[in-house]
Amino acid sequence: MTANPVRMLIVDDDEDMRSVLLEFIGRMSVSVRAAASLAEAQRLLRAEGDPFDLVLTDLRLPDGSGLEVLRAAHARKPDTLVSIITGYASLETAIDAIRLGAHDYITKPFTLDQLGVQVRNMIQRVLLSKENDRLSLRIQELHQEVHRLESERVEAAGFQNEILHQLADLQRKLNQLLAWSLSAGQTPEDARQLPACGPLLETGDSENACP
């Protein structure tokens, strides 16, 4: 659908869990980064470059909460999808995270198959959003192109009208010249050989007019 890769950030202080998640999610054609703490996650979320599309964060971190990761992610990119990893004891907090804008949550213990279903759904949603953005931009470009072509058409029509006006004016002057020549006893062929006489008639300059 789109050439832009989906970027995902995993935040978990458990090194073994990070390694497993990096390897597992990395197979889904996703660009994945990992952070071991809130501070590191915030640094990555605020870094220059393309923002993260997806965030998977543990609720409990050694230096803060996954809710702060959620806030940092949305501060950079409001439509970033964030999923919270939580234990049963913190389930109520995870539900509160949904109210704060988290996309989903998953409770420990979970299987990789369960996580895979959730992550793939999130990836698909991001891809659809990117494709929608791309098509919206293309529609906007086409509207601009139509407007440009319409402007050129109007300009060309105005130029065409100007040419027609000039041709009509020349025809009027030719008709005056023919009328003058006929009144002077000349044939139309003779009149066409004396184009300078026509405009002099209009000025009323009898001294300079043709005999």
mmCIF file of C-alpha atoms in Angstrom:
data_model
loop_
_atom_site.group_PDB
_atom_site.id
_atom_site.type_symbol
_atom_site.label_atom_id
_atom_site.label_comp_id
_atom_site.label_asym_id
_atom_site.label_seq_id
_atom_site.Cartn_x
_atom_site.Cartn_y
_atom_site.Cartn_z
ATOM 1 C CA MET A 1 0.000 0.000 0.000
ATOM 2 C CA THR A 2 2.687 2.473 0.987
ATOM 3 C CA ALA A 3 6.452 2.795 0.746
ATOM 4 C CA ASN A 4 6.734 4.347 4.216
ATOM 5 C CA PRO A 5 7.628 1.694 6.806
ATOM 6 C CA VAL A 6 5.649 1.350 10.006
ATOM 7 C CA ARG A 7 7.794 2.409 12.962
ATOM 8 C CA MET A 8 7.281 0.822 16.374
ATOM 9 C CA LEU A 9 8.772 1.465 19.810
ATOM 10 C CA ILE A 10 8.905 -1.228 22.496
ATOM 11 C CA VAL A 11 9.358 -0.046 26.093
ATOM 12 C CA ASP A 12 10.153 -2.676 28.734
ATOM 13 C CA ASP A 13 12.788 -2.817 31.469
ATOM 14 C CA ASP A 14 13.036 -6.612 31.234
ATOM 15 C CA GLU A 15 15.960 -7.304 28.899
ATOM 16 C CA ASP A 16 14.804 -10.826 28.025
ATOM 17 C CA MET A 17 11.296 -9.568 27.221
ATOM 18 C CA ARG A 18 12.706 -6.779 25.028
ATOM 19 C CA SER A 19 14.830 -9.249 23.085
ATOM 20 C CA VAL A 20 11.909 -11.602 22.496
ATOM 21 C CA LEU A 21 9.615 -8.786 21.406
ATOM 22 C CA LEU A 22 12.232 -7.242 19.119
ATOM 23 C CA GLU A 23 12.812 -10.539 17.350
ATOM 24 C CA PHE A 24 9.138 -11.465 17.140
ATOM 25 C CA ILE A 25 7.783 -8.116 15.948
ATOM 26 C CA GLY A 26 10.797 -7.545 13.705
ATOM 27 C CA ARG A 27 9.546 -10.407 11.521
ATOM 28 C CA MET A 28 6.436 -8.407 10.652
ATOM 29 C CA SER A 29 8.241 -6.021 8.279
ATOM 30 C CA VAL A 30 8.170 -3.292 10.902
ATOM 31 C CA SER A 31 10.995 -0.928 11.849
ATOM 32 C CA VAL A 32 11.404 -1.570 15.586
ATOM 33 C CA ARG A 33 13.302 0.246 18.322
ATOM 34 C CA ALA A 34 13.420 -0.574 22.029
ATOM 35 C CA ALA A 35 13.825 1.367 25.273
ATOM 36 C CA ALA A 36 14.511 0.053 28.797
ATOM 37 C CA SER A 37 13.139 3.039 30.696
ATOM 38 C CA LEU A 38 10.775 5.994 30.569
ATOM 39 C CA ALA A 39 13.643 8.420 30.075
ATOM 40 C CA GLU A 40 15.029 6.474 27.117
ATOM 41 C CA ALA A 41 11.563 6.136 25.611
ATOM 42 C CA GLN A 42 10.951 9.870 25.921
ATOM 43 C CA ARG A 43 14.287 10.601 24.273
ATOM 44 C CA LEU A 44 13.470 8.348 21.311
ATOM 45 C CA LEU A 45 9.943 9.744 20.990
ATOM 46 C CA ARG A 46 11.251 13.316 20.905
ATOM 47 C CA ALA A 47 14.098 12.590 18.507
ATOM 48 C CA GLU A 48 14.146 14.120 15.051
ATOM 49 C CA GLY A 49 13.012 12.069 12.112
ATOM 50 C CA ASP A 50 9.805 10.203 11.417
ATOM 51 C CA PRO A 51 7.704 9.697 14.565
ATOM 52 C CA PHE A 52 6.679 6.263 15.786
ATOM 53 C CA ASP A 53 3.393 4.892 14.493
ATOM 54 C CA LEU A 54 3.072 2.232 17.211
ATOM 55 C CA VAL A 55 4.187 1.969 20.840
ATOM 56 C CA LEU A 56 4.075 -1.132 23.015
ATOM 57 C CA THR A 57 4.954 -0.244 26.588
ATOM 58 C CA ASP A 58 4.954 -1.921 29.975
ATOM 59 C CA LEU A 59 2.770 -0.075 32.451
ATOM 60 C CA ARG A 60 5.353 -0.288 35.230
ATOM 61 C CA LEU A 61 8.797 1.114 34.448
ATOM 62 C CA PRO A 62 11.743 1.654 36.828
ATOM 63 C CA ASP A 63 11.629 5.444 36.478
ATOM 64 C CA GLY A 64 7.944 6.076 35.792
ATOM 65 C CA SER A 65 4.776 4.786 34.186
ATOM 66 C CA GLY A 66 3.686 3.615 30.790
ATOM 67 C CA LEU A 67 1.058 6.355 30.971
ATOM 68 C CA GLU A 68 3.877 8.895 30.686
ATOM 69 C CA VAL A 69 5.101 7.059 27.603
ATOM 70 C CA LEU A 70 1.563 7.363 26.228
ATOM 71 C CA ARG A 71 1.557 11.119 26.823
ATOM 72 C CA ALA A 72 4.988 11.560 25.235
ATOM 73 C CA ALA A 73 3.968 9.534 22.179
ATOM 74 C CA HIS A 74 0.793 11.548 21.633
ATOM 75 C CA ALA A 75 2.612 14.817 22.237
ATOM 76 C CA ARG A 76 4.787 14.016 19.217
ATOM 77 C CA LYS A 77 2.143 12.330 17.053
ATOM 78 C CA PRO A 78 -1.456 12.389 18.336
ATOM 79 C CA ASP A 79 -2.568 9.400 16.261
ATOM 80 C CA THR A 80 0.212 7.079 17.451
ATOM 81 C CA LEU A 81 -1.323 3.766 18.503
ATOM 82 C CA VAL A 82 -0.199 2.816 22.018
ATOM 83 C CA SER A 83 -0.777 -0.557 23.652
ATOM 84 C CA ILE A 84 -0.153 -1.104 27.365
ATOM 85 C CA ILE A 85 1.350 -4.306 28.826
ATOM 86 C CA THR A 86 0.013 -4.868 32.311
ATOM 87 C CA GLY A 87 -0.508 -7.484 35.013
ATOM 88 C CA TYR A 88 -3.896 -8.470 36.375
ATOM 89 C CA ALA A 89 -3.254 -6.391 39.500
ATOM 90 C CA SER A 90 -2.972 -3.279 37.330
ATOM 91 C CA LEU A 91 -5.875 -4.042 35.005
ATOM 92 C CA GLU A 92 -7.911 -1.101 36.269
ATOM 93 C CA THR A 93 -5.021 1.242 35.498
ATOM 94 C CA ALA A 94 -4.777 -0.189 31.985
ATOM 95 C CA ILE A 95 -8.469 0.502 31.460
ATOM 96 C CA ASP A 96 -7.833 4.068 32.636
ATOM 97 C CA ALA A 97 -5.090 4.236 29.988
ATOM 98 C CA ILE A 98 -7.695 3.436 27.331
ATOM 99 C CA ARG A 99 -9.702 6.415 28.559
ATOM 100 C CA LEU A 100 -6.547 8.539 28.227
ATOM 101 C CA GLY A 101 -6.134 7.536 24.594
ATOM 102 C CA ALA A 102 -4.345 4.182 24.589
ATOM 103 C CA HIS A 103 -5.378 2.005 21.664
ATOM 104 C CA ASP A 104 -5.381 -1.292 23.545
ATOM 105 C CA TYR A 105 -3.791 -3.290 26.348
ATOM 106 C CA ILE A 106 -2.616 -6.832 26.903
ATOM 107 C CA THR A 107 -2.324 -8.573 30.264
ATOM 108 C CA LYS A 108 0.516 -10.748 31.498
ATOM 109 C CA PRO A 109 1.061 -13.558 31.029
ATOM 110 C CA PHE A 110 0.350 -13.614 27.316
ATOM 111 C CA THR A 111 1.456 -15.781 24.413
ATOM 112 C CA LEU A 112 3.258 -14.486 21.342
ATOM 113 C CA ASP A 113 0.269 -15.571 19.270
ATOM 114 C CA GLN A 114 -2.006 -13.341 21.364
ATOM 115 C CA LEU A 115 0.396 -10.440 21.049
ATOM 116 C CA GLY A 116 0.831 -11.108 17.341
ATOM 117 C CA VAL A 117 -2.895 -10.761 16.681
ATOM 118 C CA GLN A 118 -2.981 -7.406 18.447
ATOM 119 C CA VAL A 119 0.170 -6.052 16.826
ATOM 120 C CA ARG A 120 -0.865 -7.143 13.321
ATOM 121 C CA ASN A 121 -4.223 -5.413 13.757
ATOM 122 C CA MET A 122 -2.415 -2.247 14.832
ATOM 123 C CA ILE A 123 -0.042 -2.467 11.865
ATOM 124 C CA GLN A 124 -2.945 -2.937 9.460
ATOM 125 C CA ARG A 125 -4.703 0.063 10.929
ATOM 126 C CA VAL A 126 -1.586 2.195 10.496
ATOM 127 C CA LEU A 127 -1.107 1.032 6.906
ATOM 128 C CA LEU A 128 -4.723 1.886 6.083
ATOM 129 C CA SER A 129 -4.270 5.312 7.666
ATOM 130 C CA LYS A 130 -1.107 5.941 5.645
ATOM 131 C CA GLU A 131 -2.843 4.866 2.452
ATOM 132 C CA ASN A 132 -5.779 7.138 3.252
ATOM 133 C CA ASP A 133 -3.387 10.044 3.781
ATOM 134 C CA ARG A 134 -1.646 9.277 0.495
ATOM 135 C CA LEU A 135 -4.932 9.143 -1.428
ATOM 136 C CA SER A 136 -6.185 12.322 0.247
ATOM 137 C CA LEU A 137 -2.998 14.107 -0.799
ATOM 138 C CA ARG A 138 -3.373 12.796 -4.355
ATOM 139 C CA ILE A 139 -6.977 14.007 -4.495
ATOM 140 C CA GLN A 140 -5.832 17.431 -3.309
ATOM 141 C CA GLU A 141 -3.130 17.493 -6.005
ATOM 142 C CA LEU A 142 -5.702 16.534 -8.659
ATOM 143 C CA HIS A 143 -8.035 19.307 -7.501
ATOM 144 C CA GLN A 144 -5.156 21.767 -7.823
ATOM 145 C CA GLU A 145 -4.373 20.440 -11.302
ATOM 146 C CA VAL A 146 -8.015 20.801 -12.363
ATOM 147 C CA HIS A 147 -8.031 24.374 -11.033
ATOM 148 C CA ARG A 148 -4.830 25.139 -12.965
ATOM 149 C CA LEU A 149 -6.241 23.690 -16.191
ATOM 150 C CA GLU A 150 -9.486 25.606 -15.722
ATOM 151 C CA SER A 151 -7.519 28.834 -15.240
ATOM 152 C CA GLU A 152 -5.551 28.125 -18.410
ATOM 153 C CA ARG A 153 -8.779 27.376 -20.274
ATOM 154 C CA VAL A 154 -10.317 30.667 -19.163
ATOM 155 C CA GLU A 155 -7.140 32.515 -20.124
ATOM 156 C CA ALA A 156 -7.084 30.808 -23.536
ATOM 157 C CA ALA A 157 -10.768 31.632 -24.058
ATOM 158 C CA GLY A 158 -10.035 35.283 -23.275
ATOM 159 C CA PHE A 159 -7.160 35.292 -25.773
ATOM 160 C CA GLN A 160 -9.399 33.665 -28.377
ATOM 161 C CA ASN A 161 -12.072 36.317 -27.810
ATOM 162 C CA GLU A 162 -9.464 39.046 -28.224
ATOM 163 C CA ILE A 163 -8.326 37.562 -31.550
ATOM 164 C CA LEU A 164 -11.939 37.322 -32.738
ATOM 165 C CA HIS A 165 -12.508 40.937 -31.695
ATOM 166 C CA GLN A 166 -9.467 42.075 -33.678
ATOM 167 C CA LEU A 167 -10.572 40.079 -36.720
ATOM 168 C CA ALA A 168 -14.042 41.624 -36.495
ATOM 169 C CA ASP A 169 -12.483 45.084 -36.245
ATOM 170 C CA LEU A 170 -10.323 44.439 -39.315
ATOM 171 C CA GLN A 171 -13.344 43.156 -41.198
ATOM 172 C CA ARG A 172 -15.294 46.300 -40.244
ATOM 173 C CA LYS A 173 -12.482 48.520 -41.527
ATOM 174 C CA LEU A 174 -12.264 46.502 -44.735
ATOM 175 C CA ASN A 175 -16.001 46.888 -45.231
ATOM 176 C CA GLN A 176 -15.647 50.672 -44.743
ATOM 177 C CA LEU A 177 -12.859 50.751 -47.292
ATOM 178 C CA LEU A 178 -14.909 48.787 -49.796
ATOM 179 C CA ALA A 179 -17.899 51.043 -49.210
ATOM 180 C CA TRP A 180 -15.761 54.143 -49.710
ATOM 181 C CA SER A 181 -14.175 52.763 -52.858
ATOM 182 C CA LEU A 182 -17.529 51.892 -54.361
ATOM 183 C CA SER A 183 -18.873 55.339 -53.614
ATOM 184 C CA ALA A 184 -15.796 56.789 -55.338
ATOM 185 C CA GLY A 185 -16.446 54.729 -58.445
ATOM 186 C CA GLN A 186 -13.684 52.131 -57.835
ATOM 187 C CA THR A 187 -14.053 48.417 -58.001
ATOM 188 C CA PRO A 188 -13.510 46.299 -54.836
ATOM 189 C CA GLU A 189 -10.272 45.037 -56.426
ATOM 190 C CA ASP A 190 -9.010 48.596 -56.778
ATOM 191 C CA ALA A 191 -9.966 49.355 -53.185
ATOM 192 C CA ARG A 192 -7.945 46.473 -51.833
ATOM 193 C CA GLN A 193 -4.869 48.003 -53.494
ATOM 194 C CA LEU A 194 -5.418 51.294 -51.577
ATOM 195 C CA PRO A 195 -5.660 50.321 -47.878
ATOM 196 C CA ALA A 196 -4.287 53.629 -46.620
ATOM 197 C CA CYS A 197 -7.327 55.575 -47.750
ATOM 198 C CA GLY A 198 -9.792 53.976 -45.334
ATOM 199 C CA PRO A 199 -8.496 55.350 -41.994
ATOM 200 C CA LEU A 200 -8.158 58.882 -43.521
ATOM 201 C CA LEU A 201 -11.897 58.919 -44.150
ATOM 202 C CA GLU A 202 -12.569 58.322 -40.462
ATOM 203 C CA THR A 203 -10.393 61.280 -39.360
ATOM 204 C CA GLY A 204 -12.287 63.742 -41.463
ATOM 205 C CA ASP A 205 -9.029 65.022 -42.975
ATOM 206 C CA SER A 206 -10.342 66.014 -46.359
ATOM 207 C CA GLU A 207 -7.022 67.523 -47.443
ATOM 208 C CA ASN A 208 -5.111 64.248 -47.010
ATOM 209 C CA ALA A 209 -7.913 61.936 -48.103
ATOM 210 C CA CYS A 210 -7.482 59.970 -51.320
ATOM 211 C CA PRO A 211 -9.128 61.616 -54.362
#
